[in-house]
Coordinates of C-alpha atoms in Angstrom, one line a residue:
M1 CA 104.2 58.6 71.3
A2 CA 104.6 59.5 67.7
I3 CA 108.1 59.7 66.3
N4 CA 107.2 62.0 63.4
K5 CA 105.0 65.0 63.9
V6 CA 102.0 65.3 61.6
K7 CA 102.3 68.3 59.2
K8 CA 99.4 70.7 59.3
R9 CA 97.8 71.2 56.0
E10 CA 98.0 74.7 54.6
I11 CA 94.5 76.3 54.2
K12 CA 94.1 78.9 51.5
S13 CA 92.2 82.0 52.4
D14 CA 88.6 82.5 51.3
P15 CA 88.2 84.4 48.0
K16 CA 85.8 87.1 49.2
Y17 CA 87.4 88.4 52.4
N18 CA 90.9 86.9 52.0
S19 CA 90.8 85.4 55.5
I20 CA 92.2 82.0 56.6
V21 CA 90.2 82.0 59.8
L22 CA 86.9 82.5 57.9
E23 CA 87.9 79.7 55.5
K24 CA 88.4 77.4 58.5
F25 CA 84.9 78.3 59.7
I26 CA 83.5 77.6 56.3
N27 CA 85.2 74.2 56.4
H28 CA 83.5 73.5 59.8
V29 CA 80.1 74.5 58.4
M30 CA 80.6 72.3 55.3
K31 CA 78.8 69.0 55.1
C32 CA 79.4 66.2 52.6
G33 CA 82.1 68.2 50.7
K34 CA 79.7 70.9 49.6
K35 CA 82.0 73.8 50.1
E36 CA 80.3 76.3 47.8
T37 CA 77.0 75.8 49.7
A38 CA 78.8 76.3 53.0
R39 CA 80.5 79.5 51.6
R40 CA 77.1 80.9 50.4
I41 CA 75.6 80.2 53.8
V42 CA 78.4 81.9 55.7
Y43 CA 78.6 84.9 53.4
D44 CA 74.9 85.4 53.4
A45 CA 74.9 85.2 57.3
L46 CA 77.7 87.7 57.5
A47 CA 75.8 90.0 55.1
L48 CA 72.6 89.7 57.3
A49 CA 74.6 90.4 60.4
E50 CA 76.2 93.4 58.7
Q51 CA 72.8 94.9 57.9
K52 CA 71.7 94.6 61.5
I53 CA 74.9 95.7 63.3
K54 CA 76.1 98.2 60.7
K55 CA 79.7 97.1 60.9
P56 CA 82.0 95.5 58.3
P57 CA 81.6 91.7 58.1
M58 CA 85.2 90.8 59.0
E59 CA 85.1 93.1 62.0
I60 CA 81.9 91.3 63.2
F61 CA 83.4 87.9 62.6
S62 CA 86.7 88.7 64.4
K63 CA 84.9 90.2 67.4
V64 CA 82.5 87.2 67.6
L65 CA 85.5 84.9 67.7
K66 CA 87.2 87.1 70.3
N67 CA 84.1 87.2 72.5
I68 CA 83.6 83.4 72.4
S69 CA 87.2 82.3 72.8
P70 CA 87.9 80.9 76.3
Q71 CA 91.0 81.9 78.4
V72 CA 91.1 78.6 80.4
E73 CA 89.6 75.1 80.0
V74 CA 89.8 71.9 82.1
K75 CA 91.7 68.8 81.1
S76 CA 91.4 65.5 82.8
R77 CA 94.6 64.3 84.5
R78 CA 95.1 60.9 86.2
V79 CA 97.1 61.2 89.3
G80 CA 97.5 58.4 91.9
G81 CA 94.5 56.4 90.7
A82 CA 92.1 59.4 90.7
N83 CA 91.0 61.7 87.8
Y84 CA 91.2 65.4 88.4
Q85 CA 89.9 68.2 86.2
V86 CA 92.9 70.5 85.9
P87 CA 92.5 74.1 84.6
C88 CA 94.9 74.9 81.7
P89 CA 95.3 78.0 79.7
V90 CA 94.1 77.8 76.1
T91 CA 96.5 78.6 73.2
G92 CA 95.7 80.7 70.1
E93 CA 94.7 78.0 67.6
R94 CA 92.7 76.0 70.1
K95 CA 90.8 79.2 71.1
K96 CA 89.6 79.7 67.6
F97 CA 88.8 76.1 67.2
L98 CA 86.7 76.0 70.3
A99 CA 84.9 79.2 69.4
M100 CA 84.0 77.8 66.0
I101 CA 82.8 74.5 67.4
W102 CA 80.7 76.3 70.1
I103 CA 79.1 78.5 67.5
L104 CA 78.1 75.5 65.4
Q105 CA 76.9 73.7 68.5
A106 CA 74.6 76.6 69.4
I107 CA 73.3 76.7 65.8
K108 CA 72.5 73.0 65.7
S109 CA 70.6 73.2 69.0
K110 CA 68.1 75.8 67.4
K111 CA 65.2 74.6 65.3
G112 CA 62.8 76.2 62.8
K113 CA 64.9 78.7 61.0
S114 CA 67.2 78.5 57.9
A115 CA 70.9 77.9 58.5
I116 CA 71.7 81.5 57.3
Q117 CA 69.3 83.0 59.8
K118 CA 70.6 80.8 62.6
I119 CA 74.2 81.7 62.0
A120 CA 73.4 85.4 61.6
D121 CA 71.4 85.4 64.9
E122 CA 74.3 83.7 66.7
F123 CA 76.8 86.1 65.3
I124 CA 74.7 89.1 66.4
A125 CA 74.1 87.6 69.9
A126 CA 77.9 86.7 70.3
Y127 CA 78.8 90.2 69.1
N128 CA 76.7 91.6 71.9
E129 CA 78.2 89.0 74.3
E130 CA 75.0 87.0 74.8
G131 CA 73.6 83.8 73.2
E132 CA 74.2 80.0 73.4
A133 CA 77.9 80.0 72.5
I134 CA 78.7 82.6 75.2
K135 CA 76.9 80.5 77.7
I136 CA 79.0 77.5 76.7
K137 CA 82.2 79.6 77.2
H138 CA 81.0 80.8 80.6
N139 CA 80.3 77.2 81.7
V140 CA 83.8 76.1 80.7
E141 CA 85.4 79.0 82.5
R142 CA 83.3 78.5 85.5
M143 CA 84.3 74.8 85.6
A144 CA 88.0 75.9 85.4
E145 CA 87.5 78.4 88.3
A146 CA 85.8 75.7 90.4
N147 CA 88.7 73.4 89.9
R148 CA 91.4 76.0 90.5
A149 CA 92.6 74.0 93.6
F150 CA 94.0 71.4 91.2
A151 CA 96.1 73.8 89.2
Y152 CA 99.3 72.5 90.8
L153 CA 98.7 69.2 88.9
S154 CA 99.2 70.8 85.5
W155 CA 102.3 70.0 83.6

């Protein structure tokens, strides 16, 4: 076990919407250090989603994260020589992280469209509580529900 805790780096908010959460999503989208390209992709995708849904971009983004964020997940625990999938509640930071990762996972599974179009489509689908990222969330919550009998092993 580590003696000293690792300090979390402070992330500055994005320049357009002044949101730290959106900046974290941009960081997840970024490849090979090309932050401006990632910013342009995310901003254009939010603008495209805004045109279709007719709501402000940050309202769309926050509702998408809220819809995709899981309440419970399973964690593997080793007890008496056997591994059990134990359901555990998910905290605030991890909820956002999982939601962002699942959005990107859903986007990468699609083929044929531009990144902007794929992100916008996934935002629109998640806003309406459908799409690949929502399916991933439901699978995780279904797994936790199925393993509810092992909840007494959580610590």
